[in-house]
Amino acid sequence: MSVLVTGGAGYIGAHMLLALQAAGEKAVALDDLSVGSRALVPPGVPLIIADVGDKETLARVFADYDVTEVIHFAGSILVPESLIHPLSYYRNNTANTLALLEACVDAGIRRFIFSSTAAVYGTPDSVPVSESAPFRSITPYGGSMAMSERILSDAATAHGISFITLRYFNVAGADPKGRAGEIGKPTHLIKVAAQIAVGVRHEELQIYGADYPTPDGTAIRDYVHVADIADAHLSALSRLRNGGESATLNVGYGRGYSVREVIEAIERVIGRPIPQKIAPRRAGDPPQLIADGAAIRRVLNWRPRYD
């Protein structure tokens, strides 16, 4: 028996593989390497290089590795990019999730964990935002993930699939042992600011909007350590194996920090200012997004280690 991790050569998928290894689980990674890297896949984990929408390859992997559960990370996740290439996002996220689920049904796989996003909420009426808040996606990224959630829910009802959908807030950080982290050219605040701080990037840090209706005018987010995200998936896997009901859960710490607060924290560590400039707001960025994390603590007994 093994767990298939789609997007296993990517940022979050690689941390999931490390967590599965530490738990003594057999895992296999599937990734097309369009964004991920072979170097992130832990030694001893088989890597299948393929598109997650390739149903023939999926059927072969399911059989060859005796896959009993799927943890689905593969997809496109950049909000600004989704506004420029919406059709690509609906293909990579929605259509490929549909194909993956069809392959699961054909192979008799009945446990599925889906990596979703707080972007499905768009600009919520209030924060913290709970799982009962309506879908109000303001970007193709959020829309594609909301559609994928609906497809999963409908497939689960029709085909007896047990699932956990985890809606992440802002994922940050890296493996504490240095075995995995973000790769490529990062777009997320903490990684960009850290690279500028240590001289990997020689540029000003762009603050996208300083006129939001927040205390200091910059956007507020709920940042969650990637290792805690992986732990949440392990807890979800345990719940499904023990016959627990399907659930959709936020993954966040329940409090937010503004862009300026993040920058000031890094400046305190390095003892000097980070060069920065105010840029226009980016389309698709809500003023603040903070999780109501009560449900995941109750349902999965999840307790963050890196809060």
Coordinates of C-alpha atoms in Angstrom, one line a residue:
M1 CA 0.0 0.0 0.0
S2 CA 1.2 3.5 -0.8
V3 CA 0.1 7.1 -1.0
L4 CA 0.3 9.0 -4.3
V5 CA 1.4 12.6 -3.9
T6 CA 0.7 14.6 -7.0
G7 CA 2.9 17.6 -7.3
G8 CA 5.4 15.8 -5.1
A9 CA 8.4 17.6 -6.6
G10 CA 7.0 21.0 -5.7
Y11 CA 7.2 23.2 -2.6
I12 CA 4.4 21.8 -0.5
G13 CA 4.4 18.3 -2.0
A14 CA 8.1 17.8 -1.1
H15 CA 7.3 18.6 2.5
M16 CA 4.5 16.2 2.4
L17 CA 6.8 13.4 1.2
L18 CA 9.2 14.2 4.1
A19 CA 6.3 14.0 6.6
L20 CA 5.1 10.7 5.1
Q21 CA 8.6 9.2 5.3
A22 CA 9.0 10.3 8.9
A23 CA 5.6 8.6 9.7
G24 CA 6.8 5.3 8.1
E25 CA 4.5 5.6 5.1
K26 CA 5.2 4.4 1.6
A27 CA 4.8 7.1 -0.9
V28 CA 5.1 7.7 -4.7
A29 CA 5.4 11.2 -6.2
L30 CA 3.9 12.3 -9.6
D31 CA 5.0 15.6 -11.1
D32 CA 5.5 17.0 -14.6
L33 CA 8.5 19.1 -13.3
S34 CA 7.1 22.2 -15.0
V35 CA 7.6 24.0 -11.7
G36 CA 9.0 21.3 -9.3
S37 CA 12.4 19.8 -9.2
R38 CA 13.8 16.2 -8.9
A39 CA 16.1 17.5 -6.1
L40 CA 13.1 18.1 -3.8
V41 CA 11.9 14.5 -3.9
P42 CA 13.4 12.7 -0.9
P43 CA 15.8 9.7 -1.6
G44 CA 13.9 6.5 -1.7
V45 CA 10.6 8.0 -3.0
P46 CA 9.8 6.9 -6.6
L47 CA 9.2 9.9 -8.9
I48 CA 6.8 9.4 -11.9
I49 CA 7.3 12.3 -14.4
A50 CA 3.9 12.8 -16.0
D51 CA 0.9 15.1 -16.2
V52 CA -1.6 14.6 -13.5
G53 CA -4.3 14.6 -16.1
D54 CA -2.8 11.6 -17.9
K55 CA -5.3 8.9 -17.0
E56 CA -3.4 6.0 -18.6
T57 CA -0.2 6.8 -16.6
L58 CA -2.3 7.2 -13.4
A59 CA -3.9 3.8 -13.9
R60 CA -0.5 2.2 -14.3
V61 CA 0.9 4.0 -11.2
F62 CA -2.1 3.1 -9.1
A63 CA -1.6 -0.6 -10.0
D64 CA 2.2 -0.8 -9.9
Y65 CA 2.5 0.9 -6.5
D66 CA -0.7 -0.4 -4.9
V67 CA -2.0 3.1 -4.3
T68 CA -4.7 3.3 -1.6
E69 CA -4.9 7.1 -1.1
V70 CA -4.2 10.2 -3.1
I71 CA -3.0 13.6 -1.8
H72 CA -3.4 16.1 -4.6
F73 CA -1.1 19.1 -4.7
A74 CA -0.4 19.4 -8.5
G75 CA -1.7 22.6 -10.0
S76 CA -1.1 26.3 -10.8
I77 CA -1.2 28.6 -7.8
L78 CA -0.1 32.2 -8.7
V79 CA -3.0 34.7 -8.4
P80 CA -1.6 37.4 -10.8
E81 CA -0.7 34.8 -13.4
S82 CA -4.2 33.3 -13.3
L83 CA -5.6 36.7 -14.4
I84 CA -3.3 36.7 -17.4
H85 CA -3.8 33.0 -18.3
P86 CA -7.2 32.0 -17.0
L87 CA -7.7 29.1 -19.4
S88 CA -4.4 27.5 -18.4
Y89 CA -5.6 27.6 -14.7
Y90 CA -8.9 26.0 -15.4
R91 CA -7.1 23.3 -17.4
N92 CA -4.3 22.7 -14.9
N93 CA -6.5 22.9 -11.8
T94 CA -10.0 22.0 -12.7
A95 CA -9.8 19.7 -15.8
N96 CA -6.8 17.8 -14.4
T97 CA -8.5 17.3 -11.0
L98 CA -11.5 15.9 -12.9
A99 CA -9.3 13.5 -14.8
L100 CA -7.5 12.5 -11.6
L101 CA -10.8 11.8 -9.9
E102 CA -12.0 9.7 -12.9
A103 CA -8.9 7.6 -12.6
C104 CA -9.4 7.2 -8.9
V105 CA -13.0 6.0 -9.5
D106 CA -11.8 3.6 -12.2
A107 CA -9.1 2.2 -9.8
G108 CA -11.4 1.9 -6.8
I109 CA -9.4 4.4 -4.7
R110 CA -11.8 5.8 -2.1
R111 CA -9.7 8.2 0.0
F112 CA -8.6 11.6 -1.3
I113 CA -7.1 14.7 0.2
F114 CA -7.3 17.9 -1.8
S115 CA -5.0 20.9 -1.5
S116 CA -7.3 23.9 -1.9
T117 CA -7.0 27.6 -1.0
A118 CA -8.5 30.5 0.9
A119 CA -8.7 32.2 -2.5
V120 CA -12.1 30.5 -2.9
Y121 CA -13.5 33.1 -0.4
G122 CA -12.4 36.1 -2.5
T123 CA -13.0 39.2 -0.3
P124 CA -15.0 37.8 2.6
D125 CA -17.6 39.9 4.4
S126 CA -15.7 39.4 7.7
V127 CA -12.6 37.9 9.2
P128 CA -11.7 35.5 10.6
V129 CA -13.4 33.6 7.8
S130 CA -15.0 30.2 8.5
E131 CA -15.6 27.3 6.1
S132 CA -19.3 28.2 5.9
A133 CA -18.5 31.5 4.1
P134 CA -19.7 31.6 0.5
F135 CA -17.5 31.1 -2.5
R136 CA -16.8 34.6 -3.9
S137 CA -13.6 34.0 -5.9
I138 CA -12.2 37.1 -7.5
T139 CA -9.5 35.4 -9.6
P140 CA -9.4 32.5 -12.0
Y141 CA -7.1 30.7 -9.5
G142 CA -9.8 30.9 -6.8
G143 CA -12.5 30.0 -9.3
S144 CA -10.7 27.0 -10.6
M145 CA -10.2 25.7 -7.1
A146 CA -13.8 26.3 -6.1
M147 CA -14.9 24.3 -9.2
S148 CA -12.5 21.5 -8.2
E149 CA -14.0 21.4 -4.7
R150 CA -17.5 21.0 -6.2
I151 CA -16.4 18.3 -8.5
L152 CA -14.7 16.4 -5.7
S153 CA -17.8 16.7 -3.5
D154 CA -20.1 15.5 -6.2
A155 CA -17.8 12.6 -7.1
A156 CA -17.6 11.6 -3.4
T157 CA -21.3 11.4 -3.1
A158 CA -21.8 9.4 -6.3
H159 CA -18.8 7.0 -5.9
G160 CA -18.3 6.6 -2.2
I161 CA -15.1 8.6 -1.9
S162 CA -14.1 9.8 1.5
F163 CA -12.2 13.1 1.3
I164 CA -10.7 16.0 3.2
T165 CA -10.4 19.3 1.5
L166 CA -7.8 21.7 3.2
R167 CA -8.1 25.4 2.3
Y168 CA -4.7 26.9 3.0
F169 CA -4.1 30.5 3.9
N170 CA -0.6 31.9 3.1
V171 CA 2.0 29.1 3.2
A172 CA 5.5 30.1 4.2
G173 CA 8.8 28.8 5.6
A174 CA 10.8 25.7 4.8
D175 CA 11.8 22.3 6.2
P176 CA 13.6 23.0 9.5
K177 CA 16.3 20.5 8.5
G178 CA 16.9 22.3 5.2
R179 CA 15.8 19.4 3.1
A180 CA 13.2 21.3 1.1
G181 CA 11.9 24.8 0.5
E182 CA 10.7 27.2 -2.2
I183 CA 12.5 27.0 -5.5
G184 CA 12.6 29.1 -8.7
K185 CA 11.8 32.7 -8.6
P186 CA 9.5 33.2 -5.6
T187 CA 6.6 35.6 -5.6
H188 CA 5.5 35.3 -1.9
L189 CA 6.4 38.1 0.5
I190 CA 8.4 36.3 3.1
K191 CA 10.7 34.4 0.7
V192 CA 11.2 37.6 -1.5
A193 CA 12.0 39.7 1.6
A194 CA 14.4 37.1 3.0
Q195 CA 16.3 36.9 -0.3
I196 CA 16.7 40.6 -0.4
A197 CA 17.8 40.6 3.2
V198 CA 20.6 38.1 2.6
G199 CA 21.6 39.6 -0.8
V200 CA 20.4 36.9 -3.1
R201 CA 18.2 39.6 -4.8
H202 CA 19.5 43.1 -5.3
E203 CA 16.3 45.1 -5.7
E204 CA 13.7 47.0 -3.7
L205 CA 10.9 45.0 -2.1
Q206 CA 7.6 46.0 -3.7
I207 CA 4.7 46.6 -1.3
Y208 CA 1.6 46.1 -3.5
G209 CA -0.8 48.7 -2.1
A210 CA -0.5 50.9 1.0
D211 CA -4.0 52.3 1.0
Y212 CA -6.0 49.2 2.2
P213 CA -8.5 49.7 5.0
T214 CA -6.1 48.1 7.5
P215 CA -4.3 49.7 10.5
D216 CA -1.1 50.4 8.5
G217 CA -2.6 50.4 5.0
T218 CA -1.0 47.2 3.8
A219 CA -2.7 43.9 3.2
I220 CA -3.0 41.4 6.1
R221 CA -2.5 37.7 5.7
D222 CA -2.6 34.5 7.9
Y223 CA 0.8 32.9 7.4
V224 CA 1.2 29.2 8.0
H225 CA 4.4 27.2 8.1
V226 CA 4.7 24.6 5.4
A227 CA 5.7 21.9 7.9
D228 CA 2.4 22.5 9.8
I229 CA 0.6 22.2 6.4
A230 CA 2.2 18.7 6.0
D231 CA 1.2 17.7 9.5
A232 CA -2.4 18.7 8.7
H233 CA -2.4 16.3 5.8
L234 CA -1.1 13.5 8.0
S235 CA -3.9 14.1 10.4
A236 CA -6.4 14.1 7.5
L237 CA -5.0 10.8 6.3
S238 CA -5.4 9.2 9.7
R239 CA -9.0 10.5 9.9
L240 CA -9.9 8.9 6.6
R241 CA -8.3 5.6 7.4
N242 CA -10.2 5.4 10.6
G243 CA -13.5 5.9 8.9
G244 CA -14.0 9.6 9.7
E245 CA -16.5 11.6 7.7
S246 CA -15.4 13.8 4.8
A247 CA -14.7 17.4 5.7
T248 CA -13.6 20.8 4.4
L249 CA -11.3 22.6 6.7
N250 CA -9.3 25.9 6.8
V251 CA -5.6 25.6 7.6
G252 CA -4.5 28.8 9.3
Y253 CA -3.3 30.1 12.6
G254 CA -6.3 32.4 13.1
R255 CA -4.4 35.8 13.2
G256 CA -3.0 38.0 10.5
Y257 CA 0.1 40.1 10.0
S258 CA 0.4 43.0 7.6
V259 CA 3.0 43.3 4.9
R260 CA 4.7 46.0 6.9
E261 CA 4.7 43.9 10.0
V262 CA 6.4 41.1 8.2
I263 CA 9.1 43.4 6.8
E264 CA 9.7 44.9 10.2
A265 CA 10.1 41.4 11.7
I266 CA 12.8 40.6 9.2
E267 CA 14.5 44.0 9.7
R268 CA 14.7 43.3 13.5
V269 CA 16.5 40.0 12.7
I270 CA 19.1 41.5 10.3
G271 CA 19.5 44.8 12.2
R272 CA 19.0 47.1 9.2
P273 CA 16.3 48.4 6.9
I274 CA 15.1 46.5 3.8
P275 CA 15.0 48.7 0.7
Q276 CA 11.3 49.0 -0.3
K277 CA 8.9 51.0 -2.4
I278 CA 5.1 51.3 -2.7
A279 CA 3.6 49.8 -5.8
P280 CA 0.0 49.8 -7.1
R281 CA -2.3 47.2 -5.7
R282 CA -2.4 43.9 -7.5
A283 CA -5.7 42.7 -8.9
G284 CA -7.2 39.8 -7.0
D285 CA -5.7 40.8 -3.6
P286 CA -8.3 41.2 -0.8
P287 CA -7.4 43.7 2.0
Q288 CA -7.2 40.9 4.6
L289 CA -7.6 37.2 4.9
I290 CA -7.5 35.4 8.2
A291 CA -8.6 31.9 9.0
D292 CA -11.2 30.7 11.5
G293 CA -9.2 27.7 12.5
A294 CA -11.5 26.2 15.1
A295 CA -12.8 23.4 12.9
I296 CA -9.5 21.8 12.0
R297 CA -8.4 21.8 15.6
R298 CA -11.6 20.1 16.6
V299 CA -12.0 17.7 13.6
L300 CA -8.3 16.7 13.1
N301 CA -7.0 17.6 16.5
W302 CA -4.3 19.6 14.6
R303 CA -1.9 21.6 16.7
P304 CA 0.7 23.7 14.8
R305 CA 4.3 23.2 15.8
Y306 CA 5.7 26.3 14.1
D307 CA 3.1 28.9 14.9

